Amino acid sequence: MSDHINPVWVIGEKVDGNIPPICFEIIGQARKLADELDAPVEVLLFGKGIRDRVDSLFHAGADVVHVGDATGFEVYQSEIYLASITALVDERKPQIMLIGSTFMGRELAPLIAAKLGTGLSAHCIDLVLDEDGILEQQIPAYGGLMSIICPDKRPQIATVARGVFPMPTLDESRSGKILQVDPPPEMITRVKTLEVVHVEPKGLPLETAPVVVAGGAGAGSSEGWQEIAELAEALNAALGSTRPAVDEGWTDLETMIGQSGRMVSPEIYIGIGLSGEQQHMVGIMGAKLMIAINNDPKSPVFGQVDIGIVEDCRQFVPALVKALKEMESDPVRATHVV
Amino acid sequence: MLRIIVCVKAVPESKAAESLKIDPVTKSLPRLDIPLEINPLDRNALEVALQLKEGSGAHITVISMGPPPAGDIVKECLALGADKGILLSDPAFAGADAYATALTLAKAVKKIGEVDVVLCGRASSDGATEWVGPELAVFVDMPIVTMVREFVKTDGKNWVVKADIENGYRLVQAALPTVFTVTQDANTPRTLSFSGIIKSRKKEITTWGLNDLGVLEDSVGLKGSPTIVSKLAYVESKRECEFIDGTLEEKVDQLINKLVEAGVAS
């Protein structure tokens, strides 16, 4: 590690007073890239009262942490954060900047990239260096993997999908340099976050549930969706979705599994009425047993799972729910089935 | 009156898009004549504009960058109730990444002139980057609020919106002119009506090319894109599918057996 080599940056963030796992996952990967480049890892962290969290960033692999622990940085305000970050980029000249695909990251990253006149890839699932030390930013596309590079402009900026890199082992003997960041003085902002409201999430959390039931466009209607939700409940599973189901308004964006949503690795995954589109399937690559139900025997989903059932989910799911409920109330039938 | 610009994108029809797969041998994409549709989330953005127009009145201009066939989706927006449609089309615009697309749209927004609100869908169904709205905002020097699910206050110059965050929302005040990206929760987009189609027959769309926007050829399209695709790789699934056959009831029973074996149902 030497100081004259342009650093690898990670834009951290604070959610509910804590640093979310995605920040550590990215620092872990940034450390690997930086070691190959012989560069330092620098993390930016804004928010009031975060100074006591900084040590964990050093333990995860940071060499320098730019801390914005001041009035003006309490909550994410796009214009203030953008001005502060771009000013610091001019000073530190990072070669790579990694940002989590969180709600803040997804708004801030394109603002930073446009302001700096550089490229930006979205929700990467892997980041490697090519033989020239250029960052290959990998995203799933068209049933395969696409590598995006930003050959000339710097920094090379990527947002990173949640859960694709492992949590780094924390080394408590590591420490580093803390540098204070001050918000721009007397800035007139045109948009202002007035209030941040947290709503209790519905259902089981996708990331930790042993069983995940995911529904897609094949549900056909909100009634069809409701049946899939009932199946999830009957199996004590978390309910996930594909983008078309979210676009139809049957479920929230927060339930979306895939590259631009959540990455999950349950014991068992049951995909219902979905076509196996890459954007979704990369989100469940880590599942042990995968099952799909689709009315089209030629659906690409069947090429990506362990067990397939060719049925219209609108008939199959209610029948399955009914059978599961009967099993619960009639143990004799349950024995018979087994 | 409120002056609104809605940015829309012509994307491959979702059913047809599934057939776009990397060829495992040539590692390239097949050339297919895929039918286009309005990007689903851009319909939500247009619906926000149409409801504002029906409420306190607004003038809606729809802009889209794409090849000439994308003109059809601009016409569809007129039939849905937009007042003016502009297609940004030029061979020089081809191959643009999000940055070059946003830059081209920004030139059009500036050329249109006075504007209060720019609306975009949260993301496009084909590129799925979510970057065009925010990058456009930077290029036209407007602020932005992304992932808006509800427009709480839309009178006067200071609007208030609810925007999605992890497990909740933020309440954001925005001084117009502002760019907003809209989620599927904002509304239920209307479908085409016969009278809308009839009324829109008289409306013409305008096409602007490189010279109309006054941009240099190397700042748009592939040449103006900071990012490029360096590799396409075919990924083979390691799973082999065992199909469960029989009647619907037999399939249900067999699946339950598998689930019991795996320790899920008991």
Coordinates of C-alpha atoms in Angstrom, one line a residue:
Chain A
M1 CA 0.0 0.0 0.0
S2 CA 1.4 3.4 -0.9
D3 CA -0.2 6.8 -0.7
H4 CA 0.7 8.2 -4.1
I5 CA -1.4 5.5 -5.9
N6 CA -5.0 6.7 -6.5
P7 CA -7.2 5.2 -3.9
V8 CA -10.1 2.8 -4.2
W9 CA -13.1 4.5 -2.6
V10 CA -16.2 3.1 -0.9
I11 CA -19.1 5.3 -0.2
G12 CA -20.5 4.1 3.1
E13 CA -23.8 5.0 4.7
K14 CA -25.7 4.9 7.9
V15 CA -29.2 3.3 8.1
D16 CA -31.0 3.7 11.4
G17 CA -27.8 4.6 13.2
N18 CA -26.0 1.5 11.9
I19 CA -23.7 0.7 9.1
P20 CA -25.5 -1.9 6.9
P21 CA -23.8 -5.2 5.9
I22 CA -23.5 -4.0 2.2
C23 CA -20.8 -1.4 3.3
F24 CA -18.6 -4.1 4.8
E25 CA -19.2 -6.5 1.9
I26 CA -18.0 -3.7 -0.5
I27 CA -15.0 -2.8 1.7
G28 CA -14.0 -6.5 1.6
Q29 CA -14.0 -6.5 -2.2
A30 CA -12.4 -3.0 -2.4
R31 CA -9.5 -4.4 -0.2
K32 CA -8.9 -7.2 -2.6
L33 CA -8.9 -4.9 -5.6
A34 CA -6.7 -2.3 -3.8
D35 CA -4.1 -5.0 -2.9
E36 CA -3.8 -6.0 -6.5
L37 CA -3.4 -2.3 -7.5
D38 CA -1.1 -1.6 -4.5
A39 CA -3.6 1.2 -3.6
P40 CA -5.2 2.4 -0.3
V41 CA -8.9 1.8 0.5
E42 CA -10.7 5.0 1.5
V43 CA -14.2 5.0 2.9
L44 CA -16.6 8.0 3.1
L45 CA -19.1 7.9 5.9
F46 CA -21.6 10.8 6.6
G47 CA -24.0 11.1 9.4
K48 CA -24.3 12.6 12.9
G49 CA -22.9 10.5 15.8
I50 CA -21.1 7.9 13.6
R51 CA -17.5 8.4 14.9
D52 CA -17.7 5.5 17.3
R53 CA -18.5 3.2 14.3
V54 CA -15.4 4.1 12.3
D55 CA -13.1 1.4 13.9
S56 CA -15.2 -1.4 12.4
L57 CA -14.5 0.1 8.9
F58 CA -10.7 -0.2 9.6
H59 CA -11.2 -3.7 10.9
A60 CA -13.0 -4.6 7.6
G61 CA -10.1 -3.2 5.5
A62 CA -10.2 0.6 5.2
D63 CA -6.9 2.6 5.4
V64 CA -8.6 6.0 5.5
V65 CA -12.1 7.0 6.6
H66 CA -13.4 10.4 5.7
V67 CA -15.9 11.1 8.4
G68 CA -18.7 13.7 8.0
D69 CA -20.0 13.8 11.5
A70 CA -21.4 17.3 11.5
T71 CA -24.6 19.3 11.3
G72 CA -25.8 19.2 7.7
F73 CA -24.9 15.5 7.3
E74 CA -27.6 14.1 9.7
V75 CA -29.7 12.6 7.0
Y76 CA -29.1 12.1 3.3
Q77 CA -29.6 15.4 1.5
S78 CA -28.6 14.8 -2.2
E79 CA -27.2 18.3 -3.0
I80 CA -25.1 18.5 0.2
Y81 CA -23.8 15.0 -0.1
L82 CA -23.1 15.4 -3.8
A83 CA -21.2 18.7 -3.4
S84 CA -19.1 17.3 -0.5
I85 CA -18.2 14.1 -2.3
T86 CA -17.3 15.7 -5.7
A87 CA -15.1 18.3 -3.9
L88 CA -13.3 15.4 -2.1
V89 CA -12.9 13.5 -5.4
D90 CA -11.0 16.5 -6.8
E91 CA -8.7 16.4 -3.9
R92 CA -8.1 12.6 -3.5
K93 CA -8.6 11.5 -7.1
P94 CA -9.9 7.9 -6.5
Q95 CA -9.4 5.5 -9.5
I96 CA -12.4 3.4 -8.4
M97 CA -15.5 4.3 -6.5
L98 CA -17.9 1.6 -5.2
I99 CA -21.3 2.3 -3.9
G100 CA -24.0 0.0 -2.5
S101 CA -27.2 -0.5 -4.5
T102 CA -29.2 0.9 -1.6
F103 CA -31.9 3.6 -2.1
M104 CA -29.4 6.3 -1.2
G105 CA -26.6 4.8 -3.4
R106 CA -29.0 4.4 -6.4
E107 CA -29.8 8.1 -6.3
L108 CA -26.3 9.4 -5.4
A109 CA -24.2 7.3 -7.7
P110 CA -25.6 8.7 -11.0
L111 CA -25.5 12.2 -9.6
I112 CA -21.8 11.8 -8.8
A113 CA -21.0 10.1 -12.2
A114 CA -22.8 12.8 -14.2
K115 CA -21.2 15.6 -12.2
L116 CA -17.7 14.1 -12.7
G117 CA -18.4 13.3 -16.3
T118 CA -17.6 9.6 -15.9
G119 CA -19.3 6.2 -16.4
L120 CA -21.3 4.2 -14.0
S121 CA -22.5 0.6 -14.1
A122 CA -25.5 -0.7 -12.2
H123 CA -25.9 -3.4 -9.5
C124 CA -22.8 -5.3 -10.3
I125 CA -22.6 -8.9 -9.1
D126 CA -18.8 -9.2 -9.5
L127 CA -15.8 -6.8 -9.8
V128 CA -12.5 -8.0 -11.1
L129 CA -9.4 -6.3 -12.6
D130 CA -8.3 -7.1 -16.2
E131 CA -4.7 -7.5 -17.2
D132 CA -4.3 -3.6 -17.5
G133 CA -5.8 -3.0 -14.1
I134 CA -9.1 -1.8 -15.5
L135 CA -12.2 -2.7 -13.5
E136 CA -14.4 -5.2 -15.1
Q137 CA -17.9 -4.5 -13.8
Q138 CA -20.0 -7.7 -14.3
I139 CA -23.7 -7.7 -14.6
P140 CA -26.1 -10.4 -15.7
A141 CA -27.6 -9.8 -19.1
Y142 CA -29.3 -11.8 -21.9
G143 CA -29.0 -15.1 -20.1
G144 CA -25.3 -14.6 -19.6
L145 CA -22.8 -12.3 -18.0
M146 CA -21.8 -8.9 -19.4
S147 CA -18.6 -7.1 -18.5
I148 CA -18.7 -3.3 -18.5
I149 CA -15.6 -1.2 -18.5
C150 CA -14.9 2.5 -18.3
P151 CA -11.7 2.7 -20.3
D152 CA -10.8 6.4 -20.2
K153 CA -12.8 8.4 -17.7
R154 CA -12.0 8.3 -13.9
P155 CA -13.1 7.4 -11.4
Q156 CA -14.6 4.1 -12.5
I157 CA -17.8 4.0 -10.6
A158 CA -20.0 1.0 -9.9
T159 CA -23.0 0.3 -7.7
V160 CA -22.8 -3.1 -6.1
A161 CA -25.7 -5.5 -5.5
R162 CA -26.5 -6.5 -1.9
G163 CA -25.2 -9.8 -0.8
V164 CA -22.9 -10.7 -3.6
F165 CA -19.6 -10.4 -1.7
P166 CA -19.0 -12.1 1.6
M167 CA -18.7 -10.3 4.8
P168 CA -14.9 -9.7 5.3
T169 CA -13.3 -11.2 8.4
L170 CA -12.8 -8.3 10.8
D171 CA -9.2 -7.8 11.9
E172 CA -9.4 -5.9 15.2
S173 CA -5.7 -5.1 15.1
R174 CA -6.1 -3.0 12.0
S175 CA -6.4 0.8 12.3
G176 CA -6.2 3.8 10.0
K177 CA -6.4 7.5 9.5
I178 CA -9.6 9.5 10.2
L179 CA -10.1 12.6 8.1
Q180 CA -12.8 15.1 9.0
V181 CA -15.2 16.3 6.2
D182 CA -17.2 19.5 6.6
P183 CA -20.4 20.2 4.8
P184 CA -20.3 23.0 2.3
P185 CA -20.9 26.3 4.0
E186 CA -24.3 28.0 3.6
M187 CA -25.5 25.9 0.7
I188 CA -28.9 26.7 -0.7
T189 CA -30.6 23.4 -1.4
R190 CA -33.6 23.0 -3.7
V191 CA -34.7 19.6 -2.5
K192 CA -34.8 18.8 1.2
T193 CA -35.7 15.6 3.0
L194 CA -38.1 16.7 5.7
E195 CA -38.6 13.4 7.5
V196 CA -37.6 9.8 7.3
V197 CA -40.4 7.4 8.2
H198 CA -39.8 3.7 8.9
V199 CA -42.5 1.2 8.3
E200 CA -42.4 -2.3 9.9
P201 CA -41.6 -4.8 7.1
K202 CA -44.4 -7.2 6.2
G203 CA -43.7 -11.0 6.4
L204 CA -40.5 -12.8 7.0
P205 CA -37.2 -11.2 6.0
L206 CA -36.0 -12.7 2.7
E207 CA -32.3 -12.8 3.5
T208 CA -32.6 -15.1 6.5
A209 CA -35.7 -17.3 5.6
P210 CA -34.8 -21.0 5.0
V211 CA -37.6 -21.2 2.4
V212 CA -38.4 -18.5 -0.2
V213 CA -41.5 -18.6 -2.4
A214 CA -41.2 -16.2 -5.4
G215 CA -44.0 -15.2 -7.7
G216 CA -43.9 -13.7 -11.2
A217 CA -46.1 -12.4 -13.9
G218 CA -47.8 -15.8 -14.2
A219 CA -49.8 -15.0 -11.1
G220 CA -52.0 -13.1 -13.6
S221 CA -53.8 -10.8 -11.1
S222 CA -53.7 -9.5 -7.6
E223 CA -56.0 -12.5 -6.7
G224 CA -53.4 -14.9 -8.2
W225 CA -50.8 -13.1 -6.2
Q226 CA -52.7 -13.5 -3.0
E227 CA -52.7 -17.3 -3.5
I228 CA -49.0 -17.3 -3.9
A229 CA -48.8 -15.2 -0.7
E230 CA -51.0 -17.8 1.0
L231 CA -48.6 -20.6 -0.1
A232 CA -45.7 -18.7 1.4
E233 CA -47.6 -18.4 4.6
A234 CA -48.5 -22.2 4.6
L235 CA -44.9 -23.1 4.1
N236 CA -43.6 -20.5 6.7
A237 CA -41.6 -19.0 3.8
A238 CA -40.6 -15.5 2.9
L239 CA -42.3 -14.1 -0.2
G240 CA -40.2 -12.7 -3.0
S241 CA -41.0 -11.4 -6.4
T242 CA -39.8 -10.7 -9.9
R243 CA -39.7 -7.2 -11.6
P244 CA -42.9 -7.8 -13.7
A245 CA -44.8 -8.6 -10.5
V246 CA -43.6 -5.4 -8.9
D247 CA -44.4 -3.4 -12.0
E248 CA -47.9 -4.8 -11.9
G249 CA -48.3 -3.4 -8.4
W250 CA -49.0 -6.7 -6.8
T251 CA -46.1 -6.3 -4.4
D252 CA -43.5 -3.8 -3.1
L253 CA -40.1 -3.2 -4.7
E254 CA -38.6 -4.4 -1.4
T255 CA -39.7 -8.0 -2.1
M256 CA -38.0 -8.1 -5.5
I257 CA -35.3 -10.7 -5.8
G258 CA -32.5 -10.2 -8.3
Q259 CA -29.7 -8.1 -9.5
S260 CA -31.4 -4.8 -8.8
G261 CA -33.2 -6.2 -5.7
R262 CA -32.3 -8.6 -3.0
M263 CA -29.8 -11.5 -3.2
V264 CA -31.0 -14.5 -1.2
S265 CA -29.6 -18.0 -0.6
P266 CA -32.3 -20.1 1.1
E267 CA -32.3 -23.9 1.6
I268 CA -35.3 -24.1 -0.7
Y269 CA -36.6 -21.8 -3.4
I270 CA -39.9 -22.2 -5.2
G271 CA -40.4 -20.0 -8.2
I272 CA -44.0 -19.7 -9.4
G273 CA -45.2 -18.3 -12.7
L274 CA -41.9 -16.8 -13.6
S275 CA -39.8 -17.3 -16.7
G276 CA -36.4 -17.6 -15.1
E277 CA -35.1 -14.2 -16.4
Q278 CA -31.5 -13.7 -15.6
Q279 CA -32.1 -10.5 -13.6
H280 CA -34.1 -12.5 -11.2
M281 CA -32.2 -15.8 -11.2
V282 CA -28.9 -14.2 -10.2
G283 CA -30.6 -13.3 -6.9
I284 CA -31.1 -16.9 -5.9
M285 CA -27.9 -18.5 -7.2
G286 CA -27.0 -19.7 -3.7
A287 CA -30.3 -21.7 -3.1
K288 CA -29.7 -25.4 -2.3
L289 CA -32.9 -26.9 -3.8
M290 CA -34.8 -25.0 -6.5
I291 CA -38.3 -25.8 -7.7
A292 CA -40.2 -24.1 -10.5
I293 CA -43.9 -24.1 -11.5
N294 CA -44.7 -22.8 -14.9
N295 CA -47.4 -23.6 -17.5
D296 CA -44.9 -23.5 -20.4
P297 CA -42.8 -26.7 -20.6
K298 CA -40.3 -24.7 -22.7
S299 CA -39.9 -21.9 -20.2
P300 CA -36.2 -21.1 -19.6
V301 CA -36.8 -21.4 -15.9
F302 CA -36.8 -25.2 -16.1
G303 CA -33.2 -25.1 -17.3
Q304 CA -32.1 -23.5 -14.1
V305 CA -33.9 -25.5 -11.3
D306 CA -33.8 -29.0 -9.8
I307 CA -37.5 -29.8 -9.8
G308 CA -40.0 -28.7 -12.4
I309 CA -43.8 -28.8 -12.5
V310 CA -45.6 -27.9 -15.7
E311 CA -48.9 -26.5 -14.5
D312 CA -50.8 -23.2 -14.6
C313 CA -50.0 -21.8 -11.2
R314 CA -53.5 -20.3 -10.9
Q315 CA -54.8 -23.9 -10.6
F316 CA -51.8 -25.5 -9.0
V317 CA -51.1 -23.1 -6.2
P318 CA -54.6 -23.2 -4.6
A319 CA -54.6 -27.0 -4.9
L320 CA -51.2 -27.1 -3.1
V321 CA -52.3 -24.7 -0.4
K322 CA -55.5 -26.8 0.2
A323 CA -53.5 -30.0 0.4
L324 CA -51.0 -28.4 2.8
K325 CA -53.8 -27.2 5.0
E326 CA -55.6 -30.6 5.0
M327 CA -52.3 -32.2 6.0
E328 CA -52.0 -29.9 9.0
S329 CA -55.5 -30.7 10.2
D330 CA -55.4 -34.4 9.2
P331 CA -52.2 -36.2 10.2
V332 CA -53.5 -39.5 8.7
R333 CA -53.4 -38.1 5.2
A334 CA -50.0 -36.7 6.0
T335 CA -48.7 -40.2 6.8
H336 CA -50.4 -41.6 3.7
V337 CA -48.7 -39.1 1.5
V338 CA -45.2 -39.7 3.0
Chain B
M1 CA -49.9 26.5 -16.5
L2 CA -47.6 23.8 -15.3
R3 CA -45.1 22.7 -18.0
I4 CA -44.3 19.1 -17.8
I5 CA -41.8 17.0 -19.7
V6 CA -42.1 13.2 -19.6
C7 CA -39.2 11.1 -20.8
V8 CA -40.2 7.7 -22.2
K9 CA -38.3 4.8 -23.6
A10 CA -39.3 2.3 -26.3
V11 CA -38.2 -1.1 -24.9
P12 CA -38.6 -4.6 -26.3
E13 CA -42.0 -6.2 -25.5
S14 CA -41.4 -8.1 -22.3
K15 CA -42.5 -11.5 -23.8
A16 CA -40.3 -11.0 -26.8
A17 CA -37.4 -9.8 -24.7
E18 CA -37.1 -13.3 -23.2
S19 CA -35.9 -14.6 -26.5
L20 CA -32.9 -12.3 -26.5
K21 CA -30.2 -14.7 -25.3
I22 CA -26.5 -14.8 -25.8
D23 CA -25.6 -17.4 -28.4
P24 CA -23.4 -20.0 -26.5
V25 CA -21.2 -20.5 -29.6
T26 CA -20.7 -17.0 -31.0
K27 CA -21.1 -15.2 -27.6
S28 CA -23.0 -12.5 -29.4
L29 CA -26.7 -11.4 -29.5
P30 CA -28.9 -12.6 -32.3
R31 CA -30.4 -9.8 -34.4
L32 CA -34.1 -10.0 -33.9
D33 CA -37.0 -7.8 -35.1
I34 CA -38.5 -7.3 -31.6
P35 CA -41.7 -5.4 -31.2
L36 CA -41.4 -2.3 -29.0
E37 CA -43.6 -1.0 -26.2
I38 CA -43.6 1.9 -23.7
N39 CA -41.3 1.1 -20.8
P40 CA -43.8 0.0 -18.1
L41 CA -42.6 2.5 -15.5
D42 CA -42.6 5.3 -17.9
R43 CA -46.4 4.8 -18.1
N44 CA -46.5 5.6 -14.4
A45 CA -44.6 8.8 -15.1
L46 CA -46.9 9.8 -17.9
E47 CA -49.9 9.0 -15.7
V48 CA -48.7 11.4 -13.0
A49 CA -48.5 14.1 -15.7
L50 CA -52.0 13.2 -17.1
Q51 CA -53.6 13.4 -13.6
L52 CA -52.0 16.8 -13.0
K53 CA -53.3 18.0 -16.3
E54 CA -56.8 16.8 -15.4
G55 CA -56.5 18.4 -12.0
S56 CA -55.2 21.9 -12.3
G57 CA -54.1 21.9 -15.9
A58 CA -50.7 21.2 -17.4
H59 CA -49.0 21.1 -20.8
I60 CA -47.3 17.8 -21.4
T61 CA -44.4 17.2 -23.7
V62 CA -43.2 13.7 -24.2
I63 CA -39.6 13.1 -25.4
S64 CA -38.0 9.8 -26.3
M65 CA -34.7 8.9 -27.8
G66 CA -34.6 6.0 -30.1
P67 CA -34.7 4.7 -33.7
P68 CA -37.6 5.8 -36.0
P69 CA -39.9 2.9 -34.9
A70 CA -39.8 4.4 -31.4
G71 CA -42.0 7.2 -32.9
D72 CA -44.9 4.9 -32.5
I73 CA -44.7 4.9 -28.7
V74 CA -44.5 8.7 -28.7
K75 CA -47.7 8.7 -30.7
E76 CA -49.2 6.3 -28.2
C77 CA -48.4 8.9 -25.5
L78 CA -50.2 11.5 -27.5
A79 CA -53.2 9.2 -27.8
L80 CA -53.1 8.8 -24.0
G81 CA -53.4 12.5 -23.6
A82 CA -49.9 14.2 -23.9
D83 CA -49.9 17.5 -25.9
K84 CA -46.7 17.3 -27.8
G85 CA -44.4 14.5 -28.8
I86 CA -40.7 14.8 -29.7
L87 CA -38.6 11.9 -31.0
L88 CA -34.8 12.3 -30.7
S89 CA -33.6 10.2 -33.5
D90 CA -30.3 10.2 -35.4
P91 CA -27.9 7.4 -36.4
A92 CA -25.3 9.3 -34.2
F93 CA -27.4 8.6 -31.1
A94 CA -27.1 4.8 -31.5
G95 CA -25.2 2.8 -28.9
A96 CA -25.6 5.3 -26.1
D97 CA -25.1 4.3 -22.5
A98 CA -27.1 5.9 -19.7
Y99 CA -24.7 8.9 -19.6
A100 CA -24.9 9.7 -23.3
T101 CA -28.7 9.1 -23.3
A102 CA -29.2 11.5 -20.4
L103 CA -27.0 14.1 -22.1
T104 CA -29.0 13.9 -25.3
L105 CA -32.3 14.1 -23.5
A106 CA -30.9 17.1 -21.5
K107 CA -30.1 18.9 -24.7
A108 CA -33.8 18.4 -25.8
V109 CA -35.1 19.6 -22.4
K110 CA -33.0 22.8 -22.7
K111 CA -34.2 23.3 -26.3
I112 CA -37.8 23.0 -25.2
G113 CA -37.0 25.8 -22.8
E114 CA -39.3 26.7 -19.8
V115 CA -40.2 23.7 -17.8
D116 CA -41.5 23.1 -14.2
V117 CA -41.4 19.3 -13.9
V118 CA -39.5 16.5 -15.6
L119 CA -40.9 13.0 -15.0
C120 CA -39.1 9.7 -15.7
G121 CA -39.9 6.1 -14.8
R122 CA -37.7 4.7 -12.0
A123 CA -35.9 2.4 -14.4
S124 CA -36.1 0.9 -17.8
S125 CA -37.1 -2.8 -18.2
D126 CA -34.2 -3.5 -20.7
G127 CA -31.2 -1.5 -19.4
A128 CA -32.4 -1.5 -15.7
T129 CA -29.8 1.1 -14.6
E130 CA -32.1 3.8 -13.1
W131 CA -29.4 6.3 -14.1
V132 CA -31.0 8.4 -16.9
G133 CA -33.3 10.5 -14.7
P134 CA -30.6 11.5 -12.1
E135 CA -27.9 12.1 -14.8
L136 CA -30.4 14.2 -16.9
A137 CA -31.1 16.3 -13.8
V138 CA -27.4 17.1 -13.4
F139 CA -27.0 18.0 -17.1
V140 CA -30.0 20.4 -16.9
D141 CA -28.9 21.7 -13.5
M142 CA -32.1 20.7 -11.7
P143 CA -32.4 18.8 -8.4
I144 CA -34.0 15.3 -8.4
V145 CA -36.0 13.1 -6.2
T146 CA -35.9 9.4 -7.2
M147 CA -38.3 6.5 -6.4
V148 CA -41.3 8.8 -5.8
R149 CA -44.3 6.7 -4.8
E150 CA -46.7 9.5 -4.0
F151 CA -47.1 13.2 -4.9
V152 CA -48.4 14.6 -1.6
K153 CA -48.5 18.3 -2.5
T154 CA -48.4 19.6 -6.1
D155 CA -49.6 23.2 -5.8
G156 CA -47.3 26.2 -5.9
K157 CA -43.6 26.1 -6.4
N158 CA -42.7 23.8 -3.5
W159 CA -43.9 20.3 -3.9
V160 CA -43.8 17.5 -1.3
V161 CA -43.4 13.9 -2.3
K162 CA -42.9 10.5 -0.6
A163 CA -39.9 8.6 -1.9
D164 CA -39.1 5.0 -1.2
I165 CA -36.2 4.0 1.1
E166 CA -35.3 0.7 2.9
N167 CA -38.4 -0.3 4.9
G168 CA -40.2 3.1 4.7
Y169 CA -40.1 6.4 2.9
R170 CA -38.7 9.9 3.1
L171 CA -40.8 13.0 2.8
V172 CA -39.1 15.4 0.5
Q173 CA -39.8 19.0 -0.3
A174 CA -38.7 20.1 -3.8
A175 CA -38.6 23.6 -5.2
L176 CA -39.6 23.5 -8.9
P177 CA -38.2 23.0 -11.5
T178 CA -37.3 19.5 -10.3
V179 CA -36.8 16.0 -11.9
F180 CA -38.8 13.1 -10.3
T181 CA -38.4 9.4 -11.1
V182 CA -41.6 7.5 -10.4
T183 CA -42.3 4.0 -9.1
Q184 CA -45.1 1.6 -9.9
D185 CA -46.8 2.5 -6.7
A186 CA -47.5 6.1 -7.8
N187 CA -50.6 5.2 -9.7
T188 CA -52.3 2.7 -12.1
P189 CA -51.6 3.9 -15.7
R190 CA -54.6 4.3 -17.9
T191 CA -55.0 2.3 -21.1
L192 CA -55.7 3.6 -24.6
S193 CA -59.2 4.8 -25.3
F194 CA -60.8 5.0 -28.7
S195 CA -61.6 8.7 -28.4
G196 CA -57.9 9.3 -27.4
I197 CA -56.8 7.6 -30.6
I198 CA -59.2 9.6 -32.7
K199 CA -58.1 12.9 -31.0
S200 CA -54.4 12.2 -31.4
R201 CA -54.7 11.5 -35.1
K202 CA -54.3 15.2 -35.8
K203 CA -51.3 15.5 -33.5
E204 CA -47.9 15.3 -35.2
I205 CA -44.7 14.3 -33.6
T206 CA -41.6 16.3 -34.1
T207 CA -38.2 14.6 -34.8
W208 CA -35.0 16.2 -33.7
G209 CA -31.6 14.9 -34.8
L210 CA -28.0 15.8 -34.0
N211 CA -28.1 19.2 -35.7
D212 CA -31.4 20.2 -34.1
L213 CA -29.9 19.6 -30.7
G214 CA -26.6 21.4 -31.5
V215 CA -24.5 18.7 -30.0
L216 CA -21.2 17.4 -31.2
E217 CA -21.2 13.9 -32.7
D218 CA -18.6 12.6 -30.3
S219 CA -20.6 13.6 -27.2
V220 CA -23.6 11.4 -28.0
G221 CA -24.2 7.7 -28.9
L222 CA -21.5 5.2 -28.6
K223 CA -18.7 7.8 -29.0
G224 CA -20.2 9.9 -26.1
S225 CA -20.5 6.9 -23.8
P226 CA -17.9 6.6 -21.0
T227 CA -18.8 2.9 -20.5
I228 CA -18.5 0.1 -23.0
V229 CA -19.4 -3.6 -23.0
S230 CA -16.0 -5.4 -23.0
K231 CA -17.2 -9.0 -22.8
L232 CA -20.3 -11.2 -23.1
A233 CA -20.1 -14.6 -21.5
Y234 CA -22.5 -17.5 -21.7
V235 CA -23.3 -18.9 -18.3
E236 CA -24.4 -22.5 -18.2
S237 CA -26.7 -23.7 -15.4
K238 CA -25.3 -26.5 -13.3
R239 CA -28.8 -27.7 -12.4
E240 CA -30.6 -30.5 -14.1
C241 CA -34.4 -30.4 -13.9
E242 CA -36.4 -33.4 -12.8
F243 CA -40.0 -33.0 -13.9
I244 CA -42.9 -34.2 -11.8
D245 CA -45.6 -35.8 -14.0
G246 CA -49.2 -36.9 -13.5
T247 CA -52.5 -35.3 -12.8
L248 CA -52.7 -32.1 -11.0
E249 CA -53.5 -33.9 -7.7
E250 CA -50.6 -36.4 -8.2
K251 CA -48.2 -33.5 -8.8
V252 CA -49.4 -31.8 -5.7
D253 CA -48.9 -35.0 -3.6
Q254 CA -45.5 -35.6 -5.1
L255 CA -44.3 -32.1 -4.5
I256 CA -45.5 -32.3 -0.9
N257 CA -43.4 -35.5 -0.6
K258 CA -40.4 -33.7 -1.9
L259 CA -41.0 -30.8 0.5
V260 CA -41.4 -33.2 3.4
E261 CA -38.2 -35.0 2.4
A262 CA -36.5 -31.6 2.4
G263 CA -37.9 -30.9 5.9
V264 CA -40.3 -28.0 4.9
A265 CA -43.7 -29.5 5.3
S266 CA -44.6 -31.9 8.0

